[in-house]
Coordinates of C-alpha atoms in Angstrom, one line a residue:
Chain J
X1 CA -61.2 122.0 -47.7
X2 CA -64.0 124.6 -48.2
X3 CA -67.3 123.1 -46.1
X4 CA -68.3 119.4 -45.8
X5 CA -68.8 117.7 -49.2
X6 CA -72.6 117.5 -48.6
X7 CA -73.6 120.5 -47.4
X8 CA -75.6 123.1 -49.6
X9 CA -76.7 126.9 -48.9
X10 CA -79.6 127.5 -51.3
X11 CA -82.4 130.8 -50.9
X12 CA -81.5 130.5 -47.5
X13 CA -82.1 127.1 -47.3
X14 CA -79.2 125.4 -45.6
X15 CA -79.0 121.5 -46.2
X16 CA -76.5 118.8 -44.5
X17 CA -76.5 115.4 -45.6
X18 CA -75.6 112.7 -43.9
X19 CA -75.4 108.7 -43.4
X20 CA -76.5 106.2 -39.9
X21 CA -73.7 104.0 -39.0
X22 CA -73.7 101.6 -36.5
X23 CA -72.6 104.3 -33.8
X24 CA -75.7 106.2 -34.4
X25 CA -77.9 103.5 -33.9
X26 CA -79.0 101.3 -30.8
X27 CA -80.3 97.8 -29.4
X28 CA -84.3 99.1 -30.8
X29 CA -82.7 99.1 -34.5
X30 CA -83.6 102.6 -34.7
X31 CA -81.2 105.4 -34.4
X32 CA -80.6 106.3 -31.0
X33 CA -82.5 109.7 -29.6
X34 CA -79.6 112.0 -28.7
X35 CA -77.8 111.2 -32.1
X36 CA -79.9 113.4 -33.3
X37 CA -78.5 116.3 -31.2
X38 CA -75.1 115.3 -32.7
X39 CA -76.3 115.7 -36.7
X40 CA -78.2 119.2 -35.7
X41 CA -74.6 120.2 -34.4
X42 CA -73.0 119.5 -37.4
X43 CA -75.3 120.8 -39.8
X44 CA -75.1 124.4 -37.8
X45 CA -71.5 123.9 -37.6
X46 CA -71.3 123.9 -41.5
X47 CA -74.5 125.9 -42.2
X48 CA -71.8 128.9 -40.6
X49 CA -69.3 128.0 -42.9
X50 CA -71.3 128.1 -45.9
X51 CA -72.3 131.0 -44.9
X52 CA -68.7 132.4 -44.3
X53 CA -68.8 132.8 -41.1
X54 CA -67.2 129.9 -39.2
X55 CA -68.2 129.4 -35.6
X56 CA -63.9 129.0 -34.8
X57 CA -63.9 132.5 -36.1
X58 CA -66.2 133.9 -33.8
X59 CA -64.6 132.3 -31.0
X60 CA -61.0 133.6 -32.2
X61 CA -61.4 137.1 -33.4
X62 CA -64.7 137.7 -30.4
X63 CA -63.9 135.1 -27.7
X64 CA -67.6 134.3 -28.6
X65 CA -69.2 130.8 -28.9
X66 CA -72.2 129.9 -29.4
X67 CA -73.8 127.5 -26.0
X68 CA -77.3 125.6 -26.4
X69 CA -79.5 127.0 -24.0
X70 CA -82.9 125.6 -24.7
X71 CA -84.0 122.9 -27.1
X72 CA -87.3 120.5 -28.0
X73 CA -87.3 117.8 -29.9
X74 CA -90.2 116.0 -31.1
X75 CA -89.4 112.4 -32.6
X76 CA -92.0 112.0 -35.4
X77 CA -90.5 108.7 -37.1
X78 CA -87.6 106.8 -36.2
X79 CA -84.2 106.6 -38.6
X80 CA -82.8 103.4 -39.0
X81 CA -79.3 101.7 -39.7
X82 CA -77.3 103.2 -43.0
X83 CA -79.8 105.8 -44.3
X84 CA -79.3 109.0 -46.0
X85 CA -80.7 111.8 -43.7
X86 CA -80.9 115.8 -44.4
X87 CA -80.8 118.2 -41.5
X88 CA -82.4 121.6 -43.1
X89 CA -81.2 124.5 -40.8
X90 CA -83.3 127.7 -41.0
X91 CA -83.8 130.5 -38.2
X92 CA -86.9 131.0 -36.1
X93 CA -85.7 134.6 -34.3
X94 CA -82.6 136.3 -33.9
X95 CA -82.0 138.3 -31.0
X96 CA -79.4 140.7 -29.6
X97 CA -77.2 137.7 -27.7
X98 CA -78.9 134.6 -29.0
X99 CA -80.5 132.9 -32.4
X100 CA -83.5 130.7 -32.1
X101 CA -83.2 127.9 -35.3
X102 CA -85.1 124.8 -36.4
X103 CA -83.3 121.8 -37.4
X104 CA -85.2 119.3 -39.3
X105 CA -84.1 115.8 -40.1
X106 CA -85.4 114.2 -43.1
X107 CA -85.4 111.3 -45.0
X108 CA -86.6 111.3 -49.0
X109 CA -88.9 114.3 -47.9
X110 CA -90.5 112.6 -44.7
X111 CA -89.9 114.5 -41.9
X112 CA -88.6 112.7 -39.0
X113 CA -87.0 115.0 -36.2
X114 CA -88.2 118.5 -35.3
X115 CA -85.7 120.4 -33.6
X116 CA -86.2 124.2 -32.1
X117 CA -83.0 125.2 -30.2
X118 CA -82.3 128.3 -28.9
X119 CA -78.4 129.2 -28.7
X120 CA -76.9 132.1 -26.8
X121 CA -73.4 133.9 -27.5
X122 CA -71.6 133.7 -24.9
X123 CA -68.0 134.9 -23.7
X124 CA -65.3 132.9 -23.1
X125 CA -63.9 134.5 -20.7
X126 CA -66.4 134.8 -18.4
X127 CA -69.4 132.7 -19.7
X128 CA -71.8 135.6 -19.5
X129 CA -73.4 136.1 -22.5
X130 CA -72.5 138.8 -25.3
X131 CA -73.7 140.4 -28.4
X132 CA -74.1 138.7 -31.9
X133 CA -71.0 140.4 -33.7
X134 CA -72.7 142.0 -36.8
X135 CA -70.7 139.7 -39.4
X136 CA -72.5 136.6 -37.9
X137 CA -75.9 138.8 -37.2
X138 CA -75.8 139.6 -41.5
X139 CA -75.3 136.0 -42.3
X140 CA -77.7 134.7 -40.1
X141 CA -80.5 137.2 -41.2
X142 CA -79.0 135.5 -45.3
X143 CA -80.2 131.8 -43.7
X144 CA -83.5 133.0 -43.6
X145 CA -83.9 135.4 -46.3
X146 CA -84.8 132.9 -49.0
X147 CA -87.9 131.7 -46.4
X148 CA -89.2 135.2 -45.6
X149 CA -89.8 136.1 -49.0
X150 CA -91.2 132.8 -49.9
Chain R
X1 CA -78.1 109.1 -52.8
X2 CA -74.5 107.0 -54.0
X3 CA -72.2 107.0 -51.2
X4 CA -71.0 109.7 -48.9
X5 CA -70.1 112.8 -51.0
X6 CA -66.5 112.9 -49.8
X7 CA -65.8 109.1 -49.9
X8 CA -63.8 108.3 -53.0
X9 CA -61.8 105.1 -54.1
X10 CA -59.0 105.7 -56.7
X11 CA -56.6 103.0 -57.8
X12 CA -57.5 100.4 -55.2
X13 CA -57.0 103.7 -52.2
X14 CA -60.0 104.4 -50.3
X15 CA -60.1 107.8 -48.4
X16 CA -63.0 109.2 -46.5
X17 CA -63.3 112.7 -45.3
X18 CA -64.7 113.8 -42.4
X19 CA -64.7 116.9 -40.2
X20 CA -64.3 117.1 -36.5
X21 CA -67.3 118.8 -34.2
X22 CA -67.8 119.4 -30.8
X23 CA -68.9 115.5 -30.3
X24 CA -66.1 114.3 -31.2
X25 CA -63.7 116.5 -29.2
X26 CA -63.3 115.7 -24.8
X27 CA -62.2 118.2 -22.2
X28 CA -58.6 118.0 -23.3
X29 CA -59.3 119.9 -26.2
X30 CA -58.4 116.8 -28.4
X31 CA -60.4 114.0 -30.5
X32 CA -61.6 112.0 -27.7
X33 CA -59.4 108.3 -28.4
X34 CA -62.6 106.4 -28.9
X35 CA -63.8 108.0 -31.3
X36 CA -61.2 106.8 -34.3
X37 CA -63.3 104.1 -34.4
X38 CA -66.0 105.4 -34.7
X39 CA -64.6 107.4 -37.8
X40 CA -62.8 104.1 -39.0
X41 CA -66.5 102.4 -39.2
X42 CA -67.9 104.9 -41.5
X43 CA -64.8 105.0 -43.8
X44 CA -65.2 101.1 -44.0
X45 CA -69.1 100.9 -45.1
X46 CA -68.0 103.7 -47.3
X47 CA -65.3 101.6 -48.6
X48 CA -67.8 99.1 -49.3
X49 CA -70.2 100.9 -50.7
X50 CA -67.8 102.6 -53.1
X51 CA -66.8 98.8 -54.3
X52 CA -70.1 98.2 -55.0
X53 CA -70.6 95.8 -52.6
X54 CA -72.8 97.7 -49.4
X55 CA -72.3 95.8 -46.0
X56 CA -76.2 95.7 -45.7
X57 CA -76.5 93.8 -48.9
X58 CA -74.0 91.2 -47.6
X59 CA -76.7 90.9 -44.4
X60 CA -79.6 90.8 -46.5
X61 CA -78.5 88.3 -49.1
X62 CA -76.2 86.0 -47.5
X63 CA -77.1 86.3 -43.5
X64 CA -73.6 87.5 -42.8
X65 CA -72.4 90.8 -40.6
X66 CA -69.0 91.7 -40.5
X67 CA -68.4 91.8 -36.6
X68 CA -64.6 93.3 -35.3
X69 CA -62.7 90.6 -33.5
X70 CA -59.4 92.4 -32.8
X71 CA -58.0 96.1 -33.2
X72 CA -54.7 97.9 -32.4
X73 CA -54.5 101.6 -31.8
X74 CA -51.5 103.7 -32.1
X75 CA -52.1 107.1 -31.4
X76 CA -49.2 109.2 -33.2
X77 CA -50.6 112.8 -33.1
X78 CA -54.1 114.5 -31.7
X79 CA -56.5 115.9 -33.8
X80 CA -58.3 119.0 -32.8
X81 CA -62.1 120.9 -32.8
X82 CA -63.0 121.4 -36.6
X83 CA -60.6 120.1 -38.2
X84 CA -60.7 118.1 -42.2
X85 CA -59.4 114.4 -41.8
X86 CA -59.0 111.7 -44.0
X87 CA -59.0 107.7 -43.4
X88 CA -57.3 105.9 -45.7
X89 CA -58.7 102.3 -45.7
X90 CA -56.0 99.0 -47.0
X91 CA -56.5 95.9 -46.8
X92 CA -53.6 94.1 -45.2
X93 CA -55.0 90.2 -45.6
X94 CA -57.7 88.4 -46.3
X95 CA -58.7 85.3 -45.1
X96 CA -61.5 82.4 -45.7
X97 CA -63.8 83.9 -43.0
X98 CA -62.1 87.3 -42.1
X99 CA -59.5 90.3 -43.3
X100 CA -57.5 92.8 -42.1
X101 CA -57.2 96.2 -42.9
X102 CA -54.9 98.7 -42.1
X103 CA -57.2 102.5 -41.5
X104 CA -54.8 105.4 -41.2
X105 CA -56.3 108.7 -40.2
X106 CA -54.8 111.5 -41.4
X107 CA -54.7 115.2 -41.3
X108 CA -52.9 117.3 -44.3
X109 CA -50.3 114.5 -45.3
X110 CA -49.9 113.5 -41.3
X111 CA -50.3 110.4 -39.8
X112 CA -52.2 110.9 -36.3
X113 CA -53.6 107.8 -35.5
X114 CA -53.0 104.1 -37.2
X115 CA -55.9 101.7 -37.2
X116 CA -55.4 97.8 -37.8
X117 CA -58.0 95.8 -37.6
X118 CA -59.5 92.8 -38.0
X119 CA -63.1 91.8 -39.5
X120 CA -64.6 88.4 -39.2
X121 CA -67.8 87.7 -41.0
X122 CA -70.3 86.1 -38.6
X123 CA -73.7 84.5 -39.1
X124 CA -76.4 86.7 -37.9
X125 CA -78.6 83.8 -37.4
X126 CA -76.2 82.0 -34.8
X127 CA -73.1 84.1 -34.3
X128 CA -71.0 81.9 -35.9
X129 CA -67.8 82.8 -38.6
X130 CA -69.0 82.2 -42.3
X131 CA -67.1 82.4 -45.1
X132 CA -66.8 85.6 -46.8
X133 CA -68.9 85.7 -50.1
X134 CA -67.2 85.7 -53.2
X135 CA -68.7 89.0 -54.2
X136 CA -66.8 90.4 -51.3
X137 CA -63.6 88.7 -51.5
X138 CA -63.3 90.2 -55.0
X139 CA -64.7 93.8 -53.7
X140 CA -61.6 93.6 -51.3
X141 CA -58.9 92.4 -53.5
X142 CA -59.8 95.6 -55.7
X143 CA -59.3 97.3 -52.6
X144 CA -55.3 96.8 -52.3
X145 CA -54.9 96.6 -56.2
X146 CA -53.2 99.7 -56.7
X147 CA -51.1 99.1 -53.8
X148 CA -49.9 95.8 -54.7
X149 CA -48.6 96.9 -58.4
X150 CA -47.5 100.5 -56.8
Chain A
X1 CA -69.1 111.6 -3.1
X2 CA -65.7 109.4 -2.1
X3 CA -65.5 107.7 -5.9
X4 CA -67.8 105.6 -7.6
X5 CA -70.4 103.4 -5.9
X6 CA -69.5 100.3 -7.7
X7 CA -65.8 100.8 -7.4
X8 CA -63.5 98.4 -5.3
X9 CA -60.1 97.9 -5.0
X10 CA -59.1 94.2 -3.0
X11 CA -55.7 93.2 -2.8
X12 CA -54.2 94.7 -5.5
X13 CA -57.3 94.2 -8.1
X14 CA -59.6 96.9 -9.0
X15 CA -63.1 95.9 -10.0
X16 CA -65.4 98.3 -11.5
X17 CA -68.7 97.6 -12.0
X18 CA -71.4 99.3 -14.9
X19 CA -74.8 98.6 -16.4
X20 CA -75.3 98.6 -19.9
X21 CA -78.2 100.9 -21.6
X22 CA -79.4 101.3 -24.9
X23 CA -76.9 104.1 -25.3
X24 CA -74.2 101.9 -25.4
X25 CA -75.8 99.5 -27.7
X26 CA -75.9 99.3 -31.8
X27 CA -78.5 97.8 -34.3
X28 CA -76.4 94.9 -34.5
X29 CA -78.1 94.0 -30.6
X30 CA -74.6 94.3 -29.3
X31 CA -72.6 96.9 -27.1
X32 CA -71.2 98.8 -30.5
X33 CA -67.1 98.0 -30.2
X34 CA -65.8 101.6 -29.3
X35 CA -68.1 102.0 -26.0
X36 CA -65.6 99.4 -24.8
X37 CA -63.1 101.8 -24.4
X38 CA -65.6 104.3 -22.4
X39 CA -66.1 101.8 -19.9
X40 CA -62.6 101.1 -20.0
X41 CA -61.4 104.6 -19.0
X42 CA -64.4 105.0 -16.4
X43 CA -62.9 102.1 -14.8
X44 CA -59.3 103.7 -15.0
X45 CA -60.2 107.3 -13.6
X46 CA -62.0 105.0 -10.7
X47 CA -58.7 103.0 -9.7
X48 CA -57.0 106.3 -9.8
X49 CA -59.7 107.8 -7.2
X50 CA -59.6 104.7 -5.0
X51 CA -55.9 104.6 -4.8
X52 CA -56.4 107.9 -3.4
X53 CA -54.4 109.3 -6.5
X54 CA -56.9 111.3 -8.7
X55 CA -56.0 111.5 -12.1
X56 CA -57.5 115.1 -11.8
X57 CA -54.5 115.8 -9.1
X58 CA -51.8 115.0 -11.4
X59 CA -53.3 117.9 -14.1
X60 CA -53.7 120.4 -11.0
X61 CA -50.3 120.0 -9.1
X62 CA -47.8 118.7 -11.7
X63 CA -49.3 119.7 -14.8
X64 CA -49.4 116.0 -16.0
X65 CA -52.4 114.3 -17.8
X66 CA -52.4 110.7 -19.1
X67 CA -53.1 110.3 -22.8
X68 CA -53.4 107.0 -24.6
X69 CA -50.8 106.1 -26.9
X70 CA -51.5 102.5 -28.0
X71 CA -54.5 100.4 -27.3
X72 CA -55.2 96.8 -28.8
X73 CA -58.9 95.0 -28.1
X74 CA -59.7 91.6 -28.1
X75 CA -63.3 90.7 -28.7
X76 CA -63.9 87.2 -27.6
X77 CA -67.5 87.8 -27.2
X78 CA -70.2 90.2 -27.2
X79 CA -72.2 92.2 -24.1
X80 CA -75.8 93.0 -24.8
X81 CA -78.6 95.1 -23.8
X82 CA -78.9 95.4 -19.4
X83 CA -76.0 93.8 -18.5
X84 CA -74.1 94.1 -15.5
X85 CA -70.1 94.6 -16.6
X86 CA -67.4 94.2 -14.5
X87 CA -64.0 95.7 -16.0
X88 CA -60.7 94.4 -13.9
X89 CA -57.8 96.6 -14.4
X90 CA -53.9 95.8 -13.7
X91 CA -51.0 96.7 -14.2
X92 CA -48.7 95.6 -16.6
X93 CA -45.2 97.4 -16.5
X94 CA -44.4 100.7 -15.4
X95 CA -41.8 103.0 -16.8
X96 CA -40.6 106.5 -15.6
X97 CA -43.1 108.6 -18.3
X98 CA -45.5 105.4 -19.2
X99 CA -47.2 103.0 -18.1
X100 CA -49.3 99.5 -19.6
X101 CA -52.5 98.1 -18.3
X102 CA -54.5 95.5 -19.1
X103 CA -58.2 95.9 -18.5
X104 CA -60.8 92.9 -18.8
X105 CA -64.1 93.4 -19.3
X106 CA -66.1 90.5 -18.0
X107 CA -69.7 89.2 -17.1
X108 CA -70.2 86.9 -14.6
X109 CA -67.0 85.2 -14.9
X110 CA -66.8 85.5 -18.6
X111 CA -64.1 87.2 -20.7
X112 CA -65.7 89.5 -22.9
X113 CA -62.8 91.8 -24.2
X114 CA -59.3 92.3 -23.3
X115 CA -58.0 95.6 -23.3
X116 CA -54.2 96.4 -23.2
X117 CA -53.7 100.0 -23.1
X118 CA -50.4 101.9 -23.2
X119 CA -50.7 105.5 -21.1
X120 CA -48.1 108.5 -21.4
X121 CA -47.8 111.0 -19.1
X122 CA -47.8 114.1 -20.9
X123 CA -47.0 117.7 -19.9
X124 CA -50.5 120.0 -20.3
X125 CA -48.6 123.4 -21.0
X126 CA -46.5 121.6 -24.3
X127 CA -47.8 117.8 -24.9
X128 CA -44.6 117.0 -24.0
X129 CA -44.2 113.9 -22.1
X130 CA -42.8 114.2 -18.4
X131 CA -42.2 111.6 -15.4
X132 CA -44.9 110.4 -13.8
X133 CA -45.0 111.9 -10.0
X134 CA -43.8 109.7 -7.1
X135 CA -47.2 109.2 -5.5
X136 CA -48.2 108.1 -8.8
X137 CA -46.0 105.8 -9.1
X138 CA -46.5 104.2 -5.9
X139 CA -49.9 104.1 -6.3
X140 CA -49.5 101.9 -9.8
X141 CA -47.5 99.2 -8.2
X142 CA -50.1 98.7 -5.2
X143 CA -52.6 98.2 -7.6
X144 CA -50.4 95.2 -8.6
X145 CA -49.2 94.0 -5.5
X146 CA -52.0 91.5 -5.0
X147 CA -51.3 89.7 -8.1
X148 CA -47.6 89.6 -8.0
X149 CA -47.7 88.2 -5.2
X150 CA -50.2 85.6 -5.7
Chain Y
X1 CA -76.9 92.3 -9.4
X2 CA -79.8 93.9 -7.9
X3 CA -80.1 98.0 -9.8
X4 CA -77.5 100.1 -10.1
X5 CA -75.2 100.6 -7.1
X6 CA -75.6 104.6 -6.8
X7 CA -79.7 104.5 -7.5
X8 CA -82.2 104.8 -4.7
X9 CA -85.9 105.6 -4.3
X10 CA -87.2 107.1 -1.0
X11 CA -90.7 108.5 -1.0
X12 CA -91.4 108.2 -4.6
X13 CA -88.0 110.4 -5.1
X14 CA -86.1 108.5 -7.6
X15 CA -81.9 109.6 -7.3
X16 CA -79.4 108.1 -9.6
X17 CA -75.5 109.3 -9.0
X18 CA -73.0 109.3 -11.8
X19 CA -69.5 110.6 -12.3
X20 CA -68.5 112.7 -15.6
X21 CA -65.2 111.2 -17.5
X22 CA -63.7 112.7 -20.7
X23 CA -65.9 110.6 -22.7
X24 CA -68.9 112.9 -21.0
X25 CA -67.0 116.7 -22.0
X26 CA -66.1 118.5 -25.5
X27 CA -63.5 121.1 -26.2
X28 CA -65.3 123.3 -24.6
X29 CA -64.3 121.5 -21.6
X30 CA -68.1 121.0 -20.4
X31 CA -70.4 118.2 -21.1
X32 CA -71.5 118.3 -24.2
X33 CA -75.0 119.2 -24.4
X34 CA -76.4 115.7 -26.3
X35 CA -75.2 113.7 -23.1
X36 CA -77.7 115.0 -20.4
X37 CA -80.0 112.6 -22.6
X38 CA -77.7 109.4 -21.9
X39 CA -77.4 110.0 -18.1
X40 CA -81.6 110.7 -18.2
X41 CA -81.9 107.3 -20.2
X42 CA -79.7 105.6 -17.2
X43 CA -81.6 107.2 -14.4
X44 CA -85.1 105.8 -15.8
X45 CA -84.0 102.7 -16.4
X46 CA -82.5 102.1 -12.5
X47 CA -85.5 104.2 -11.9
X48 CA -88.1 101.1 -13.3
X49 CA -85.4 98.7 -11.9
X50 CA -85.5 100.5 -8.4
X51 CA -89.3 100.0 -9.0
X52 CA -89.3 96.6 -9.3
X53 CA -90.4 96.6 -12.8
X54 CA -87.5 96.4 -14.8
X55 CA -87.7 97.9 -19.0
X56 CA -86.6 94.6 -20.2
X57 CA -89.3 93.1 -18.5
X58 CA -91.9 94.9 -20.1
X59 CA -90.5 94.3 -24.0
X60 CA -90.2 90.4 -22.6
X61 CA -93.6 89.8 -21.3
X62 CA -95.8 92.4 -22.9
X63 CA -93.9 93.1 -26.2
X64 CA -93.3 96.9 -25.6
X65 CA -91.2 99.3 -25.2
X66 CA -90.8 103.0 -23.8
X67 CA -89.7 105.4 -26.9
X68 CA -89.0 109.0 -26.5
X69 CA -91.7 111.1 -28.4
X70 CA -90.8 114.6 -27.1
X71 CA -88.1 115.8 -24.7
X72 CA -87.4 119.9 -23.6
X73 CA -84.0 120.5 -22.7
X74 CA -83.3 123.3 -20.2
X75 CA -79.5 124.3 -20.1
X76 CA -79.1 126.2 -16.7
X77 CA -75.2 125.5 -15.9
X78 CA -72.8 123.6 -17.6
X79 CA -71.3 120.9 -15.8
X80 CA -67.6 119.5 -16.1
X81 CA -64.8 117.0 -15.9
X82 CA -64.9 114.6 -12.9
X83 CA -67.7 115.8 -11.2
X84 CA -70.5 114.5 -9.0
X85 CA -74.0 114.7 -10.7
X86 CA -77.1 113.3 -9.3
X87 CA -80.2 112.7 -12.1
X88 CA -83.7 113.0 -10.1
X89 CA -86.4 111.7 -11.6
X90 CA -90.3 112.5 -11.1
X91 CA -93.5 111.9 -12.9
X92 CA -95.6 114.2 -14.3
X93 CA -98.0 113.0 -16.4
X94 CA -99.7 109.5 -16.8
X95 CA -101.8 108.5 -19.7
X96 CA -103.0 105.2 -21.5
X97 CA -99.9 104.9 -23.6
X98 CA -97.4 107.7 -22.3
X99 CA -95.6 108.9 -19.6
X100 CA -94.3 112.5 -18.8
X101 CA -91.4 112.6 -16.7
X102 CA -89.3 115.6 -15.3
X103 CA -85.5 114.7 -14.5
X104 CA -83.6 117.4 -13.3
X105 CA -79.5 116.8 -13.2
X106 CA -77.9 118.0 -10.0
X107 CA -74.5 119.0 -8.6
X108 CA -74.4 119.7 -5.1
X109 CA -78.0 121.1 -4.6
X110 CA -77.6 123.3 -7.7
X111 CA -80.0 122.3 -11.0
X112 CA -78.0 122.2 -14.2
X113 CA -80.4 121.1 -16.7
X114 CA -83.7 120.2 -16.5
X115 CA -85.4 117.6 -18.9
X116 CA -89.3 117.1 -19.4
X117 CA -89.3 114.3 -21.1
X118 CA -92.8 112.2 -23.0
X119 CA -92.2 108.4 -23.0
X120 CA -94.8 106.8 -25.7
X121 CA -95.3 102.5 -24.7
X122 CA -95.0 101.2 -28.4
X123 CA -95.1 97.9 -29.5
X124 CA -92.4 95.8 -30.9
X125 CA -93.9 94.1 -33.2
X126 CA -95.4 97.2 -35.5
X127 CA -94.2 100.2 -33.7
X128 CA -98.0 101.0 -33.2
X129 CA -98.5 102.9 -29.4
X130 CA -99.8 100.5 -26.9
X131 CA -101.4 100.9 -23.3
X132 CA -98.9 101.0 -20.6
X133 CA -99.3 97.2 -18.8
X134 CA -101.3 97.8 -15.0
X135 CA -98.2 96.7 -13.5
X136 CA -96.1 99.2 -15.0
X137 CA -98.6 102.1 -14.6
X138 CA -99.0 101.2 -10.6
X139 CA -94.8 101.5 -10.2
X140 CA -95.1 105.3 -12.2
X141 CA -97.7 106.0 -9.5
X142 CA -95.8 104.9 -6.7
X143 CA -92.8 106.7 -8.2
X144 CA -94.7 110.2 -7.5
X145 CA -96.2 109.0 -4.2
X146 CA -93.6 111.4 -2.3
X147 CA -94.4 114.5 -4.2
X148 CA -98.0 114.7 -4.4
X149 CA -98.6 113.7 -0.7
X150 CA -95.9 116.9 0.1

C-alpha cells in the first residue's frame, strides 16, 4: 500500500483527511482536546511518506526518530462527532537536529486547531539528539517549497 | 466528502483500511489490545455509511444509537508500528432489536485478531432496545449477500 | 510509591478503585466501550503489585510478559462522566503457560461489565509462550483463596 | 467517595499521583506524548474536587464548563512503563472567564514535562465564554495561596 488513501502532497502542501468516531470524541460532544495530538501524528507520519521518506526509514537505516519536544495548541472551534477534518502539514524552520512544523485542522475551510510543534532527531541509542540525514532535510525543505514561493 | 477513502464494500464484503501510528502501538512494541476496537468502530460506521445508511442518520431520524452489548476477542497474531490493516466487517445475525457481526482484522491475507460482536439498537431518549429500522435491516442484509450465495 | 493508592487486596479479592474523566468518555455521554479494558488492565498490573509479584519482575528475571489472548465483555450497563469504578478481579483457572480472569467492573454495588480475559505468558526474546514462574503461580491462587473457600 | 485517593492539597500545592500502564507508552516504549494531556485533565479535576468545588458542580448549578483554549507542551524527559508520576498543579493567571494553570509532571523530583495550560468557563447552552462563578474563582485563589505567600 503506497500512503493512506486520503492523504495528498500538492506545491508543498501536504493534506491528511480524516473522520471523528466515537473514540475521538468525549462526554462535552466535542472531540476530545488531545485527539488532536493523535491526527497531527498521523498526518506527519504520512506527509513523510508522501514525500518518500518514511519516518521507519530513518529510524532503520540512521537509528534516528523523530521525538516531540515542544508543542502549542490553540483550540479555535471545537470538532464534533463523525466529521470530515483535514490536517495541512507545512514547516515553520528547519534546523540542524530538529524541524519546527504547523499542523492545522480544518473542517470545509474553517480552521479549527493550530498546532506549532517542534520535533528533534534524536538517536536511538542513546536519546541524544542527531543530525537531520540529508535525504529527510531535501524532502522537508519540498514540504515547504510550494509556500515560499507563493 | 463520501466515506473514508479506503473503505470499500464489494459483493456484500466490507473492508476498511487503516494504518498503524505511534497511538496505537504500547511499550511492547505491539498494537496495544484495546485498540481493535477502536479500529473495529470505524470500519463499522464506515460499513454503514458505504450501505447508504450513516449511523447518525439512524439517531437523527428515528432516536435510535447502536450501543455494544457484548464482544469476544481472540487475539491470533500482533500487529506492529506502521503497519496497512484491513477489517473485514460480516454480519453473522440479525435480530428484531440487535445483530451480530463478525470484524476480522487482517494484515496481508493474515488473520491477527477476530472481532464478534454484538450491536443492540437503543433508544437515546430512555436507554431502552428499539427495533432496528427497516432501512437498516435491509442495509445489513446487503451486508452478508455475497457471502450467503458465495 | 508501594502500588496504587486505591488498590486492596482482602481475602483473596482484589479491589481496584478509578475515577472516570472526560478522557474516558464518548459523545454518546457514556465511558466509550474499549476504555473498559484500560481500567481493566490498570486493575491487573495492580493485583500483580500487591501480591508482591510485579508483572514488570516476570519481563526482568525470566524474560516472561503476559499478553492477552482472548477477551469477551459483557455490557450490562453504562458508567458515565465522574464516577467512582471499582473493578474486582479473580481468578478463574490456572494452567502451566495461561491463565483466566474474570474482572468486574462495578459502581456502588452494581454490575456494569464483566470481563473474562484469557492471559499467556509469552517469552520476550521470541513471542513464544513459556511457563509461568513459581512465584507467579503462587501468587495467582492466593488471589483466589478467599473465594474458594467461601 | 471523597477525591481521588492519591490527590492532596497542602498550602495551595495541588499533587495528584498516578501510575503509567501499557495503555499510557508507544513503541517507542515511552509515553506517548498526547497522554501528558489525560493525566493533566485528571489532576485538575481532583484538583477542583480537593477544592471543594467539584467540575460537575459548576456545569450543574451554573451551566458551564472549563474548555481548554490553549495549552504549551514542554517535553523535558520521557517517562516510561510502570512508573511513579506525580502531576502538580498551580495557578497562574485568573481572569473573568479563564484560568491559566501550570502543571508540571514529576518523577522522583525530576520535571518531565511541563504544561501551561488556559482554561476558558463557557457555557453549555451556546458555547459563548462566561464569567467564572465567585465560588469557583475563590477555590483557584486559594489553590495558589502557598506560592505567592513563599
Amino acid at each position: 500500500m503506497s500512503g493512506h488513501p486520503g492523504s495528498t502532497l500538492l506545491e508543498g502542501r501536504h493534506r491528511y483527511t480524516l473522520r471523528t468516531y466515537y473514540e475521538d470524541t468525549d462526554a462535552g460532544g466535542v472531540v476530545y482536546h488531545a485527539n488532536y495530538l493523535r491526527f497531527a501524528e498521523r498526518a506527519r507520519t504520512e506527509a513523510l511518506r508522501d514525500l518518500g521518506v518514511p519516518h521507519s526509514e530513518m529510524t532503520a537505516s540512521h537509528g534516528l526518530i523523530f521525538m516531540v519536544r515542544r508543542v502549542k495548541l490553540d483550540y479555535l472551534a471545537p470538532a464534533r462527532l463523525d466529521e470530515a477534518l483535514v490536517v495541512v502539514t507545512e514547516p515553520l524552520a528547519l534546523r540542524a537536529a530538529s524541524v519546527e512544523l504547523r499542523q492545522t485542522v480544518m473542517r470545509a475551510g474553517t480552521r479549527l486547531v493550530v498546532i506549532d510543534i517542534q520535533l528533534v532527531a534524536v538517536r536511538v541509542a542513546d536519546g541524544r539528539p542527531g543530525r537531520i540525514p540529508p535525504r529527510w532535510r531535501e524532502a522537508l525543505l519540498r514540504l515547504g517549497a510550494g509556500q515560499r514561493e507563493g
